[in-house]
């Protein structure tokens, strides 16, 4: 899954912290461990990232607690839609790639050997 905007760590924060207060009240050490784990240690400075995340949570607008469950359900539903659509895109990409390979495999291989050119872009 290509989660540029919604990286694995971002998704984990959205889905595993049930409220802003949970995020704000998490110990810095626990949050660093969480980020290292969820990002597969991809943050160059996970402690600074954890502090930034907690500061953003502290400065954010607080919703009424009665809205947490519906908001979390809405976020989960939206993320499920994104995941489903990305699976469909992968299926379509494979179908397009198969079709293009049948047309002229030599030209296909030449085009996809160029960095940044994939089967979809080469059709444009």
mmCIF file of C-alpha atoms in Angstrom:
data_model
loop_
_atom_site.group_PDB
_atom_site.id
_atom_site.type_symbol
_atom_site.label_atom_id
_atom_site.label_comp_id
_atom_site.label_asym_id
_atom_site.label_seq_id
_atom_site.Cartn_x
_atom_site.Cartn_y
_atom_site.Cartn_z
ATOM 1 C CA UNK A 1 0.000 0.000 0.000
ATOM 2 C CA UNK A 2 1.326 3.387 -0.927
ATOM 3 C CA UNK A 3 0.580 5.620 2.042
ATOM 4 C CA UNK A 4 2.535 8.798 1.262
ATOM 5 C CA UNK A 5 0.085 11.054 3.054
ATOM 6 C CA UNK A 6 -1.221 8.372 5.361
ATOM 7 C CA UNK A 7 2.014 6.649 6.295
ATOM 8 C CA UNK A 8 1.971 3.506 8.354
ATOM 9 C CA UNK A 9 2.893 5.469 11.461
ATOM 10 C CA UNK A 10 0.199 8.081 10.818
ATOM 11 C CA UNK A 11 -2.391 5.374 10.381
ATOM 12 C CA UNK A 12 -1.285 3.710 13.589
ATOM 13 C CA UNK A 13 -1.624 6.985 15.495
ATOM 14 C CA UNK A 14 -5.109 7.539 14.050
ATOM 15 C CA UNK A 15 -6.314 4.026 14.769
ATOM 16 C CA UNK A 16 -4.557 3.100 18.002
ATOM 17 C CA UNK A 17 -4.936 6.298 20.017
ATOM 18 C CA UNK A 18 -8.620 6.602 20.801
ATOM 19 C CA UNK A 19 -8.463 10.287 21.702
ATOM 20 C CA UNK A 20 -6.206 13.320 21.631
ATOM 21 C CA UNK A 21 -5.922 13.019 25.399
ATOM 22 C CA UNK A 22 -4.533 9.487 25.043
ATOM 23 C CA UNK A 23 -1.848 10.841 22.748
ATOM 24 C CA UNK A 24 -1.071 13.842 24.942
ATOM 25 C CA UNK A 25 -0.961 11.713 28.096
ATOM 26 C CA UNK A 26 1.254 8.975 26.645
ATOM 27 C CA UNK A 27 4.746 9.013 28.086
ATOM 28 C CA UNK A 28 7.370 10.307 25.692
ATOM 29 C CA UNK A 29 9.287 7.043 26.039
ATOM 30 C CA UNK A 30 6.212 4.956 25.149
ATOM 31 C CA UNK A 31 5.430 7.189 22.189
ATOM 32 C CA UNK A 32 9.019 6.920 20.903
ATOM 33 C CA UNK A 33 8.851 3.105 21.156
ATOM 34 C CA UNK A 34 5.469 3.176 19.391
ATOM 35 C CA UNK A 35 6.793 5.328 16.527
ATOM 36 C CA UNK A 36 9.966 3.270 16.124
ATOM 37 C CA UNK A 37 7.879 0.094 15.996
ATOM 38 C CA UNK A 38 5.208 1.390 13.605
ATOM 39 C CA UNK A 39 7.704 3.074 11.271
ATOM 40 C CA UNK A 40 10.140 0.150 11.254
ATOM 41 C CA UNK A 41 12.680 2.597 12.685
ATOM 42 C CA UNK A 42 12.463 4.947 9.686
ATOM 43 C CA UNK A 43 12.408 8.205 11.646
ATOM 44 C CA UNK A 44 15.834 9.802 11.832
ATOM 45 C CA UNK A 45 14.941 11.308 15.213
ATOM 46 C CA UNK A 46 11.942 9.481 16.705
ATOM 47 C CA UNK A 47 12.125 11.441 19.964
ATOM 48 C CA UNK A 48 11.797 14.773 18.133
ATOM 49 C CA UNK A 49 8.948 13.312 16.080
ATOM 50 C CA UNK A 50 7.191 12.117 19.238
ATOM 51 C CA UNK A 51 7.550 15.560 20.836
ATOM 52 C CA UNK A 52 6.235 17.235 17.676
ATOM 53 C CA UNK A 53 3.278 14.859 17.593
ATOM 54 C CA UNK A 54 2.437 15.496 21.240
ATOM 55 C CA UNK A 55 2.760 19.267 20.784
ATOM 56 C CA UNK A 56 0.411 19.140 17.802
ATOM 57 C CA UNK A 57 -2.045 17.098 19.865
ATOM 58 C CA UNK A 58 -1.818 19.559 22.776
ATOM 59 C CA UNK A 59 -2.482 22.498 20.447
ATOM 60 C CA UNK A 60 -5.365 20.820 18.634
ATOM 61 C CA UNK A 61 -9.029 21.542 19.084
ATOM 62 C CA UNK A 62 -10.637 19.197 21.624
ATOM 63 C CA UNK A 63 -13.885 17.546 20.672
ATOM 64 C CA UNK A 64 -16.618 16.628 23.078
ATOM 65 C CA UNK A 65 -15.979 13.091 24.351
ATOM 66 C CA UNK A 66 -19.370 12.011 22.998
ATOM 67 C CA UNK A 67 -17.968 12.520 19.478
ATOM 68 C CA UNK A 68 -14.909 10.253 19.854
ATOM 69 C CA UNK A 69 -16.637 7.001 18.884
ATOM 70 C CA UNK A 70 -18.436 8.371 15.806
ATOM 71 C CA UNK A 71 -15.280 10.175 14.700
ATOM 72 C CA UNK A 72 -13.143 7.057 15.130
ATOM 73 C CA UNK A 73 -15.731 5.009 13.220
ATOM 74 C CA UNK A 74 -15.705 7.580 10.414
ATOM 75 C CA UNK A 75 -11.902 7.571 10.222
ATOM 76 C CA UNK A 76 -11.840 3.755 10.204
ATOM 77 C CA UNK A 77 -14.467 3.623 7.442
ATOM 78 C CA UNK A 78 -12.551 6.175 5.370
ATOM 79 C CA UNK A 79 -9.298 4.250 5.766
ATOM 80 C CA UNK A 80 -11.045 1.019 4.758
ATOM 81 C CA UNK A 81 -12.340 2.758 1.623
ATOM 82 C CA UNK A 82 -8.835 3.971 0.786
ATOM 83 C CA UNK A 83 -7.401 0.468 1.270
ATOM 84 C CA UNK A 84 -10.113 -1.050 -0.923
ATOM 85 C CA UNK A 85 -9.572 1.511 -3.674
ATOM 86 C CA UNK A 86 -5.807 0.976 -3.593
ATOM 87 C CA UNK A 87 -6.331 -2.790 -3.980
ATOM 88 C CA UNK A 88 -8.524 -2.082 -7.000
ATOM 89 C CA UNK A 89 -5.868 0.210 -8.483
ATOM 90 C CA UNK A 90 -3.287 -2.581 -8.102
ATOM 91 C CA UNK A 91 -5.598 -5.008 -9.913
ATOM 92 C CA UNK A 92 -6.164 -2.513 -12.718
ATOM 93 C CA UNK A 93 -2.432 -1.788 -12.973
ATOM 94 C CA UNK A 94 -1.737 -5.518 -13.348
ATOM 95 C CA UNK A 95 -4.420 -5.852 -16.022
ATOM 96 C CA UNK A 96 -3.024 -2.868 -17.927
ATOM 97 C CA UNK A 97 0.524 -4.199 -17.619
ATOM 98 C CA UNK A 98 -0.595 -7.581 -18.982
ATOM 99 C CA UNK A 99 -2.330 -5.912 -21.913
ATOM 100 C CA UNK A 100 0.669 -3.712 -22.717
ATOM 101 C CA UNK A 101 3.106 -6.638 -22.531
ATOM 102 C CA UNK A 102 1.036 -8.449 -25.141
ATOM 103 C CA UNK A 103 1.316 -5.532 -27.548
ATOM 104 C CA UNK A 104 5.099 -5.245 -27.849
ATOM 105 C CA UNK A 105 7.237 -6.667 -25.073
ATOM 106 C CA UNK A 106 10.491 -5.091 -26.337
ATOM 107 C CA UNK A 107 9.059 -1.576 -26.307
ATOM 108 C CA UNK A 108 7.456 -2.264 -22.932
ATOM 109 C CA UNK A 109 10.762 -3.362 -21.380
ATOM 110 C CA UNK A 110 12.569 -0.383 -22.888
ATOM 111 C CA UNK A 111 10.066 2.105 -21.478
ATOM 112 C CA UNK A 112 9.839 0.605 -17.985
ATOM 113 C CA UNK A 113 13.635 0.584 -17.746
ATOM 114 C CA UNK A 114 13.489 4.395 -17.575
ATOM 115 C CA UNK A 115 13.338 5.499 -13.919
ATOM 116 C CA UNK A 116 9.881 6.817 -13.060
ATOM 117 C CA UNK A 117 8.184 5.308 -16.097
ATOM 118 C CA UNK A 118 5.753 2.537 -15.289
ATOM 119 C CA UNK A 119 3.223 0.660 -17.390
ATOM 120 C CA UNK A 120 0.494 3.257 -16.850
ATOM 121 C CA UNK A 121 2.590 6.334 -17.657
ATOM 122 C CA UNK A 122 4.017 4.787 -20.803
ATOM 123 C CA UNK A 123 0.522 4.518 -22.247
ATOM 124 C CA UNK A 124 -0.007 8.272 -22.020
#
